CSV table of C-alpha atoms and ligand atoms in Angstrom, one decimal:
chain,number,residue,atom,x,y,z
A,716,MET,CA,0.2,0.2,-0.1
A,717,LEU,CA,1.6,3.1,-0.7
A,718,ASN,CA,0.0,7.5,0.2
A,719,VAL,CA,1.5,9.5,-2.5
A,720,PRO,CA,0.0,12.6,-4.0
A,721,VAL,CA,-3.5,12.2,-6.2
A,722,VAL,CA,-2.4,12.9,-10.1
A,723,ILE,CA,-6.2,12.0,-10.4
A,724,GLY,CA,-7.4,11.2,-14.0
A,725,ALA,CA,-10.1,12.1,-15.9
A,726,SER,CA,-11.6,8.7,-16.6
A,727,ASP,CA,-11.4,8.5,-12.3
A,728,GLU,CA,-12.4,11.4,-12.1
A,729,ALA,CA,-15.3,10.5,-14.6
A,730,LEU,CA,-16.6,7.9,-12.8
A,731,ILE,CA,-16.4,9.0,-9.3
A,732,ARG,CA,-18.7,11.6,-10.5
A,733,LEU,CA,-21.1,9.2,-11.1
A,734,ALA,CA,-20.7,6.8,-8.0
A,735,ALA,CA,-21.8,10.2,-6.5
A,736,GLU,CA,-25.3,11.5,-8.8
A,737,LYS,CA,-25.9,7.1,-8.2
A,738,GLN,CA,-25.7,7.9,-4.1
A,739,PHE,CA,-26.6,11.4,-4.0
A,740,HIS,CA,-29.9,11.1,-6.9
A,741,GLN,CA,-29.1,14.7,-8.0
A,742,PRO,CA,-26.2,16.8,-9.8
A,743,ILE,CA,-22.8,17.1,-8.0
A,744,ALA,CA,-21.5,20.5,-8.2
A,745,ARG,CA,-18.1,20.0,-7.1
A,746,LEU,CA,-16.4,16.9,-6.1
A,747,LEU,CA,-13.0,16.4,-3.4
A,748,ILE,CA,-11.2,14.6,-4.2
A,749,LEU,CA,-9.1,14.4,-1.4
A,750,ASN,CA,-5.5,14.0,-1.4
A,751,GLU,CA,-5.4,10.7,-0.3
A,752,LEU,CA,-4.9,8.3,-3.1
A,753,ARG,CA,-4.0,4.2,-1.3
A,754,LEU,CA,-3.2,1.9,-4.3
A,755,GLY,CA,-3.7,-1.9,-3.6
A,756,THR,CA,-2.3,-4.6,-5.1
A,757,GLY,CA,-4.1,-5.8,-7.7
A,758,ALA,CA,-3.9,-2.2,-10.0
A,759,ARG,CA,-7.1,-0.9,-7.2
A,760,LYS,CA,-7.5,2.6,-6.4
A,761,VAL,CA,-8.8,3.6,-3.4
A,762,TYR,CA,-10.0,7.7,-3.1
A,763,SER,CA,-12.2,9.7,-0.2
A,764,VAL,CA,-14.2,12.0,-1.6
A,765,GLU,CA,-16.1,14.8,-0.1
A,766,VAL,CA,-19.3,16.1,-1.8
A,767,GLU,CA,-20.7,19.6,-1.4
A,768,GLY,CA,-23.3,21.4,-0.6
A,769,PHE,CA,-24.7,18.2,1.9
A,770,ASP,CA,-24.9,17.3,5.1
A,771,THR,CA,-21.4,17.4,6.8
A,772,SER,CA,-22.3,13.2,8.6
A,773,ARG,CA,-23.5,11.4,5.0
A,774,SER,CA,-21.1,13.7,2.4
A,775,ARG,CA,-18.3,11.5,2.7
A,776,PHE,CA,-17.7,8.4,1.1
A,777,TYR,CA,-14.4,6.3,-0.2
A,778,ALA,CA,-14.5,4.4,-4.4
A,779,LYS,CA,-12.2,1.9,-5.0
A,780,ILE,CA,-11.7,2.0,-9.0
A,781,GLY,CA,-10.1,-1.2,-10.3
A,782,PRO,CA,-10.8,-3.1,-13.5
A,783,THR,CA,-14.5,-4.3,-14.1
A,784,SER,CA,-14.3,-7.9,-13.5
A,785,ARG,CA,-11.7,-7.9,-9.7
A,786,ILE,CA,-14.1,-4.9,-8.4
A,787,ARG,CA,-17.4,-6.7,-9.6
A,788,HIS,CA,-16.3,-10.0,-7.7
A,789,GLU,CA,-15.4,-8.0,-4.3
A,790,TYR,CA,-18.8,-6.0,-4.5
A,791,GLU,CA,-20.5,-9.4,-5.2
A,792,ALA,CA,-18.6,-10.7,-2.1
A,793,TYR,CA,-19.3,-7.8,-0.2
A,794,ARG,CA,-23.6,-8.6,-1.3
A,795,GLU,CA,-23.3,-11.6,0.3
A,796,PHE,CA,-21.6,-11.0,3.2
A,797,ASP,CA,-23.5,-8.0,4.4
A,798,ALA,CA,-26.8,-10.5,3.4
A,799,THR,CA,-25.5,-13.1,5.2
A,800,HIS,CA,-23.7,-11.1,8.8
A,801,SER,CA,-26.2,-8.0,8.8
A,802,ARG,CA,-29.7,-9.4,7.5
A,803,GLY,CA,-31.2,-5.9,7.4
A,804,ARG,CA,-29.7,-4.8,10.3
A,805,ASP,CA,-28.5,-1.4,11.1
A,806,THR,CA,-25.5,-3.3,10.6
A,807,ALA,CA,-21.5,-2.2,12.8
A,808,VAL,CA,-20.3,-4.8,10.2
A,809,VAL,CA,-20.0,-3.4,7.4
A,810,ALA,CA,-21.3,0.6,5.5
A,811,SER,CA,-24.3,1.8,5.4
A,812,GLN,CA,-23.9,1.9,2.3
A,813,SER,CA,-22.1,0.7,-0.9
A,814,TRP,CA,-22.7,1.1,-4.6
A,815,LEU,CA,-21.3,0.2,-8.0
A,816,VAL,CA,-21.4,2.0,-10.7
A,817,GLU,CA,-19.4,-0.4,-13.6
A,818,GLY,CA,-17.5,0.9,-16.4
A,819,ARG,CA,-18.1,-0.1,-19.9
A,820,ASP,CA,-16.4,-2.8,-21.7
A,821,ASP,CA,-12.8,-4.0,-20.1
A,822,SER,CA,-12.5,-0.2,-18.3
A,823,ASP,CA,-12.8,0.1,-14.6
A,824,SER,CA,-15.7,0.1,-12.4
A,825,CYS,CA,-16.3,2.1,-9.2
A,826,PHE,CA,-16.8,0.5,-6.1
A,827,SER,CA,-18.3,3.3,-3.3
A,828,PHE,CA,-18.9,2.8,0.3
A,829,LEU,CA,-20.0,5.5,3.2
A,830,VAL,CA,-19.1,4.5,6.7
A,831,PRO,CA,-22.4,4.3,8.7
A,832,GLY,CA,-22.3,7.8,11.4
A,833,GLU,CA,-19.2,8.8,10.1
A,834,ALA,CA,-19.6,12.5,10.9
A,835,ALA,CA,-15.6,12.3,12.6
A,836,PRO,CA,-13.4,10.7,10.1
A,837,SER,CA,-13.0,6.9,10.6
A,838,ARG,CA,-10.1,5.1,10.8
A,839,PRO,CA,-8.4,1.9,10.2
A,840,LEU,CA,-7.2,0.0,13.8
A,841,ASP,CA,-3.7,0.3,12.2
A,842,ASP,CA,-3.5,3.8,11.8
A,843,HIS,CA,-4.9,4.2,15.6
A,844,LEU,CA,-1.4,2.1,16.3
A,845,LYS,CA,0.6,3.7,13.9
A,846,GLY,CA,-1.0,6.6,16.0
A,847,GLY,CA,1.1,5.9,19.3
A,848,ARG,CA,-2.2,6.8,21.1
A,849,ILE,CA,-4.5,4.5,21.6
A,850,ASN,CA,-7.1,3.6,23.9
A,851,TRP,CA,-7.2,-0.6,23.9
A,852,ASP,CA,-10.1,-0.7,25.9
A,853,ARG,CA,-11.8,0.5,23.9
A,854,VAL,CA,-10.6,-1.4,20.5
A,855,CYS,CA,-11.4,-4.6,22.6
A,856,ASP,CA,-14.6,-3.6,23.0
A,857,ALA,CA,-14.1,-3.2,19.3
A,858,VAL,CA,-13.1,-6.5,18.1
A,859,ARG,CA,-15.6,-8.4,20.5
A,860,ASP,CA,-18.5,-6.2,18.9
A,861,LEU,CA,-17.3,-7.5,15.8
A,862,PHE,CA,-16.8,-11.2,16.2
A,863,SER,CA,-19.7,-11.3,18.2
A,864,ARG,CA,-21.6,-9.8,15.0
A,865,LEU,CA,-19.7,-12.3,12.6
A,866,ARG,CA,-21.1,-15.6,14.0
A,867,ARG,CA,-24.5,-15.6,13.3
A,868,PRO,CA,-24.3,-17.3,9.9
A,869,LYS,CA,-24.8,-21.2,10.7
A,870,LYS,CA,-22.4,-23.0,9.6
A,871,VAL,CA,-22.1,-26.2,7.9
A,872,ASP,CA,-19.8,-29.1,8.0
A,873,ARG,CA,-17.7,-29.7,5.0
A,874,ASP,CA,-16.1,-33.4,5.5
A,875,GLY,CA,-12.2,-33.8,4.0
A,876,PHE,CA,-11.0,-30.1,4.3
A,877,GLU,CA,-7.6,-30.7,3.0
A,878,TRP,CA,-5.7,-27.5,4.5
A,879,ALA,CA,-2.6,-26.8,2.4
A,880,ASP,CA,-5.3,-26.7,-0.6
A,881,ARG,CA,-7.4,-24.9,0.3
A,882,TYR,CA,-4.9,-22.2,2.5
A,883,SER,CA,-2.9,-22.1,-0.4
A,884,ASN,CA,-3.9,-18.5,-0.6
A,885,TYR,CA,-2.9,-17.1,2.7
A,886,LEU,CA,0.6,-19.6,2.6
A,887,ARG,CA,1.6,-18.0,-0.1
A,888,ARG,CA,3.8,-20.8,-0.7
A,889,SER,CA,6.3,-20.1,-3.3
A,890,GLU,CA,7.6,-15.8,-1.5
A,891,THR,CA,6.9,-17.4,2.1
A,892,GLU,CA,9.6,-20.0,0.9
A,893,SER,CA,11.8,-17.8,-0.9
A,894,ARG,CA,12.0,-15.1,1.8
A,895,LEU,CA,12.8,-18.0,3.6
A,896,ARG,CA,15.6,-19.9,1.8
A,897,ASP,CA,17.6,-15.8,2.4
A,898,ALA,CA,16.8,-16.1,6.0
A,899,LEU,CA,17.5,-19.7,7.4
A,900,GLY,CA,19.0,-21.5,3.9
A,901,GLY,CA,19.9,-24.1,4.6
A,902,ALA,CA,18.0,-24.7,8.4
A,903,LEU,CA,15.0,-24.2,6.3
A,904,ASP,CA,15.4,-27.6,6.1
A,905,GLU,CA,15.3,-29.3,9.8
A,906,ASP,CA,12.4,-30.6,11.4
A,907,ALA,CA,12.7,-28.4,14.6
A,908,PHE,CA,15.2,-25.6,15.6
A,909,THR,CA,16.6,-23.6,18.9
A,910,VAL,CA,15.6,-20.2,20.2
A,911,GLY,CA,16.8,-19.8,24.3
A,912,SER,CA,15.7,-23.0,26.3
A,913,ARG,CA,13.2,-23.8,23.9
A,914,ARG,CA,12.8,-26.4,20.9
A,915,LEU,CA,10.0,-24.9,18.6
A,916,LYS,CA,9.5,-27.9,15.6
A,917,SER,CA,9.1,-26.3,12.1
A,918,PRO,CA,6.2,-24.8,10.7
A,919,TRP,CA,8.1,-26.0,7.1
A,920,THR,CA,7.6,-29.6,8.3
A,921,LEU,CA,3.8,-29.4,8.5
A,922,VAL,CA,3.5,-27.9,5.7
A,923,GLU,CA,5.3,-30.4,3.6
A,924,THR,CA,3.0,-32.7,5.7
A,925,LEU,CA,0.0,-31.0,5.5
A,926,ARG,CA,1.1,-30.9,1.2
A,927,HIS,CA,1.1,-35.1,1.2
A,928,GLY,CA,-2.8,-34.6,1.8
A,929,PHE,CA,-3.7,-34.1,5.1
A,930,ASN,CA,-7.1,-33.6,5.4
A,931,SER,CA,-10.2,-33.6,8.3
A,932,LYS,CA,-13.6,-31.9,9.0
A,933,VAL,CA,-14.4,-28.1,9.8
A,934,ARG,CA,-17.2,-26.0,9.9
A,935,GLU,CA,-17.7,-23.2,7.2
A,936,ARG,CA,-19.6,-20.3,7.3
A,937,MET,CA,-19.0,-16.9,6.0
A,938,VAL,CA,-16.2,-15.3,6.8
A,939,HIS,CA,-13.9,-11.9,5.8
A,940,GLY,CA,-11.2,-13.5,5.0
A,941,ASP,CA,-9.1,-10.2,5.4
A,942,CYS,CA,-9.6,-9.4,8.8
A,943,HIS,CA,-6.9,-7.5,9.3
A,944,GLN,CA,-5.9,-3.8,11.4
A,945,LYS,CA,-5.8,-2.8,7.9
A,946,ASN,CA,-9.1,-3.3,7.0
A,947,ILE,CA,-11.0,-3.0,10.3
A,948,VAL,CA,-12.6,0.7,10.1
A,949,LEU,CA,-13.1,2.4,13.3
A,950,VAL,CA,-16.1,4.6,14.1
A,951,PRO,CA,-16.5,6.7,17.3
A,952,ASP,CA,-19.5,6.3,18.4
A,953,LYS,CA,-20.0,8.3,21.4
A,954,ASN,CA,-17.8,7.2,24.2
A,955,ARG,CA,-17.2,4.3,21.8
A,956,LEU,CA,-15.7,2.7,18.4
A,957,ARG,CA,-17.6,1.1,16.1
A,958,PRO,CA,-15.8,-1.8,14.0
A,959,CYS,CA,-16.6,-1.7,10.0
A,960,LEU,CA,-15.2,-4.4,7.8
A,961,ILE,CA,-13.9,-2.9,4.6
A,962,ASP,CA,-12.2,-4.8,1.6
A,963,PHE,CA,-14.0,-8.1,0.9
A,964,ARG,CA,-11.9,-9.2,-2.1
A,965,TRP,CA,-11.9,-12.9,-0.1
A,966,SER,CA,-15.3,-13.1,1.7
A,967,ARG,CA,-16.5,-15.8,0.8
A,968,GLN,CA,-18.0,-20.0,2.5
A,969,PHE,CA,-14.8,-20.9,4.7
A,970,HIS,CA,-13.1,-22.0,7.1
A,971,TRP,CA,-15.1,-20.3,10.2
A,972,LEU,CA,-12.0,-19.5,12.7
A,973,VAL,CA,-9.8,-17.5,9.9
A,974,ASP,CA,-10.9,-13.9,10.7
A,975,HIS,CA,-10.6,-14.8,14.4
A,976,VAL,CA,-6.8,-16.4,13.6
A,977,LEU,CA,-5.8,-13.2,10.5
A,978,LEU,CA,-6.9,-10.6,13.1
A,979,GLU,CA,-4.5,-12.3,16.0
A,980,GLN,CA,-1.5,-13.0,13.9
A,981,SER,CA,-1.3,-9.7,11.8
A,982,LEU,CA,-1.5,-8.0,15.3
A,983,LYS,CA,1.3,-9.9,16.8
A,984,VAL,CA,3.4,-9.7,13.8
A,985,PHE,CA,2.9,-6.7,12.6
A,986,HIS,CA,2.4,-4.2,15.3
A,987,PHE,CA,3.2,-6.2,18.9
A,988,GLY,CA,5.7,-8.3,17.9
A,989,ARG,CA,8.6,-5.4,16.8
A,990,TYR,CA,8.6,-4.3,21.0
A,991,LEU,CA,9.0,-7.5,21.6
A,992,SER,CA,12.2,-9.6,22.4
A,993,ASP,CA,11.9,-13.3,21.0
A,994,GLU,CA,11.6,-15.1,24.1
A,995,ARG,CA,9.2,-12.3,25.8
A,996,PHE,CA,7.1,-13.0,22.6
A,997,LEU,CA,7.4,-16.3,22.7
A,998,ALA,CA,6.5,-16.3,26.8
A,999,LEU,CA,3.7,-14.3,26.3
A,1000,HIS,CA,1.7,-17.7,23.8
A,1001,ASP,CA,2.5,-19.7,26.2
A,1002,TRP,CA,1.2,-17.5,29.1
A,1003,LEU,CA,-2.1,-16.9,26.6
A,1004,ARG,CA,-2.0,-21.2,26.6
A,1005,ASP,CA,-2.1,-21.5,30.3
A,1006,GLY,CA,-3.9,-17.9,31.7
A,1007,ASN,CA,-0.9,-17.5,34.3
A,1008,PRO,CA,0.8,-14.1,32.8
A,1009,PRO,CA,3.4,-12.9,35.5
A,1010,ALA,CA,2.7,-9.5,37.2
A,1011,ASN,CA,5.8,-8.0,35.6
A,1012,LEU,CA,3.8,-7.4,32.5
A,1013,SER,CA,5.0,-4.1,29.9
A,1014,PRO,CA,2.3,-2.0,28.9
A,1015,VAL,CA,2.4,-3.9,25.6
A,1016,GLU,CA,2.2,-6.9,26.5
A,1017,ARG,CA,-0.8,-6.2,28.8
A,1018,ASP,CA,-2.4,-4.7,26.0
A,1019,LEU,CA,-1.4,-7.9,23.3
A,1020,LEU,CA,-2.6,-10.8,25.4
A,1021,ALA,CA,-6.1,-8.1,26.3
A,1022,VAL,CA,-7.0,-7.8,22.6
A,1023,VAL,CA,-6.1,-11.9,21.9
A,1024,ARG,CA,-8.4,-13.2,25.0
A,1025,VAL,CA,-11.1,-11.5,23.3
A,1026,ILE,CA,-10.2,-12.7,20.4
A,1027,ARG,CA,-9.7,-16.2,21.3
A,1028,THR,CA,-12.3,-16.5,24.0
A,1029,ALA,CA,-15.4,-15.4,21.1
A,1030,ALA,CA,-13.5,-18.1,18.6
A,1031,GLU,CA,-14.5,-20.3,21.8
A,1032,GLU,CA,-17.7,-19.0,22.4
A,1033,GLU,CA,-18.2,-20.2,18.5
A,1034,ALA,CA,-16.5,-23.1,18.9
A,1035,GLU,CA,-19.5,-24.5,21.0
A,1036,GLY,CA,-17.3,-27.0,22.0
A,1037,GLU,CA,-16.5,-28.8,18.7
A,1038,ASP,CA,-13.9,-31.0,18.0
A,1039,HIS,CA,-10.0,-30.6,18.3
A,1040,PHE,CA,-11.3,-26.9,18.5
A,1041,GLN,CA,-7.4,-26.3,19.7
A,1042,ASP,CA,-5.7,-28.7,17.0
A,1043,GLN,CA,-8.2,-26.4,14.9
A,1044,TYR,CA,-6.5,-22.6,15.9
A,1045,SER,CA,-3.2,-24.1,16.3
A,1046,LEU,CA,-3.2,-25.3,12.8
A,1047,THR,CA,-4.8,-22.5,11.3
A,1048,SER,CA,-2.5,-20.0,12.6
A,1049,ALA,CA,0.2,-22.0,11.9
A,1050,ILE,CA,-0.7,-21.8,8.4
A,1051,THR,CA,-1.3,-18.4,8.3
A,1052,ALA,CA,1.5,-16.9,10.2
A,1053,LEU,CA,3.9,-18.3,7.8
A,1054,GLY,CA,2.0,-17.2,5.2
A,1055,MET,CA,2.5,-13.6,6.5
A,1056,ILE,CA,6.8,-14.2,5.9
A,1057,GLY,CA,6.0,-13.2,1.7
A,1058,VAL,CA,4.2,-10.2,2.6
A,1059,HIS,CA,6.4,-6.4,2.7
A,1060,GLN,CA,7.0,-5.5,6.5
A,1061,CYS,CA,6.9,-8.3,7.8
A,1062,ASP,CA,8.5,-8.7,11.1
A,1063,ALA,CA,9.4,-12.0,9.3
A,1064,TRP,CA,11.6,-13.4,12.3
A,1065,LYS,CA,8.1,-12.9,14.6
A,1066,ALA,CA,6.4,-14.9,11.9
A,1067,TRP,CA,8.2,-18.1,11.7
A,1068,LEU,CA,8.1,-17.6,16.3
A,1069,SER,CA,5.0,-18.0,16.1
A,1070,ALA,CA,4.2,-20.4,13.3
A,1071,ALA,CA,6.4,-22.6,15.1
A,1072,TRP,CA,5.4,-22.0,18.8
A,1073,PHE,CA,2.1,-23.4,16.8
A,1074,THR,CA,2.8,-26.2,15.2
A,1075,THR,CA,4.5,-27.0,18.3
A,1076,GLN,CA,1.4,-27.0,19.7
A,1077,CYS,CA,-0.2,-29.2,17.0
A,1078,ARG,CA,-0.8,-32.9,18.4
A,1079,GLN,CA,0.7,-35.6,17.2
A,1080,GLY,CA,-1.2,-38.6,15.6
A,1081,GLY,CA,-4.5,-36.4,15.8
A,1082,TYR,CA,-4.2,-34.1,13.6
A,1083,VAL,CA,-0.5,-34.1,11.8
B,2099,ATP,N1,-14.5,3.2,4.7
B,2099,ATP,C1,-13.5,3.9,4.4
B,2099,ATP,N2,-13.1,4.6,6.3
B,2099,ATP,C2,-11.3,5.2,6.2
B,2099,ATP,N3,-10.3,4.3,5.2
B,2099,ATP,C3,-11.1,3.5,4.6
B,2099,ATP,C4,-12.1,3.0,4.0
B,2099,ATP,N4,-12.2,2.1,3.0
B,2099,ATP,C5,-11.0,2.4,2.2
B,2099,ATP,N5,-9.7,2.4,3.3
B,2099,ATP,C6,-8.7,3.1,3.3
B,2099,ATP,O1,-8.2,2.8,2.7
B,2099,ATP,C7,-7.5,1.8,1.6
B,2099,ATP,C8,-7.1,0.4,0.7
B,2099,ATP,O2,-9.1,0.7,0.8
B,2099,ATP,P1,-9.1,-1.6,0.6
B,2099,ATP,O3,-8.2,-2.5,1.7
B,2099,ATP,O4,-10.4,-1.9,0.1
B,2099,ATP,O5,-8.4,-1.5,-0.4
B,2099,ATP,P2,-7.0,-2.4,-0.4
B,2099,ATP,O6,-6.4,-3.6,0.4
B,2099,ATP,O7,-5.5,-1.5,-1.4
B,2099,ATP,O8,-7.2,-3.3,-1.6
B,2099,ATP,P3,-7.0,-4.9,-2.0
B,2099,ATP,O9,-6.5,-5.2,-0.5
B,2099,ATP,O10,-8.0,-5.2,-3.2
B,2099,ATP,O11,-5.8,-5.1,-3.4
B,2099,ATP,C9,-8.0,1.2,3.7
B,2099,ATP,O12,-6.8,0.2,4.1
B,2099,ATP,C10,-7.7,2.5,4.4
B,2099,ATP,O13,-6.7,2.9,4.6
B,2100,MG,MG1,-7.3,-3.3,2.5
């Protein structure tokens, strides 16, 4: 993702104008396309737009512009996600209104959305984290709120869930392998490694094992699929922060745990990990499992424990005694953490450590 000064092309401006007219049902005298352009992967651009002459709480929207097939796919995924999770309610989970303006033939299309009650600008959770001063109690409440809404739809059982295949998008195998080879060299092929006094199993070996056809039964439901801190927008609402999901490119029927696990891993690997030594980072994983943190935690460690507990409690509540829940959580965590190594700006070593901690938790025999 890049932030660059905007030189907006005439075709993008025309599409945004059409999108504004579709929403406000009249010709728009003046559009203010804010000096902030986000470039995502796959040639999508996200503009923040203000329409002059309307009530300020309703005049700001975001416009995502990109190739028609991709934008239409995201719009349809969003519609299905919204239909499953909000069922006509005033939902906190997605934007209050979203609409599509399709370009002609092979040209670009525009997917726009208003965020509910957006009088003050909403910001992604990631911006709050970068800003430094963050009210973690409010963030934890928002995360709890998010997952309590995501668990509503019924889950369906899927037999023969092939882990390595189904999670291959998250695993980013070739990028992950080449980064790991650069960092670890031949050590990548070892089954285990040592950190301090601890012996950890190699997540790469786990993935190789999974690739040889390991499958099991899991539940699926509609998931967001890319539930990390850049895709959760927090909307100020009185004295709380309302969570709102954006970016529905990966929304689909999938393993119900993926949103929980992806958020836990991305918070640890892209945010908290950089403040923690390897030993402490691994010890936090133990304390989370055993529920016995020591008294001398730093503020960062306290915040990490608090938010991860919220995520895991939500997962446990949704699991409702499901078989192999802990193993599913460990396996999913190991795979998603490993795949993060291939993502730009990832703390690859912390991702590797977290993946290894979860790999070491996976039961021998029962699951792997
Ligand atoms: N409603 C919104 N409120 C605040 N910021 C937003 C909103 N919509 C988009 N943004 C900003 O624009 C960024 C990019 O939007 P989005 O996540 O939809 O696309 P992307 O991640 O670039 O695309 P992709 O993952 O499809 O390549 C977000 O991370 C966020 O910073
Ligand atoms: Mg995004």
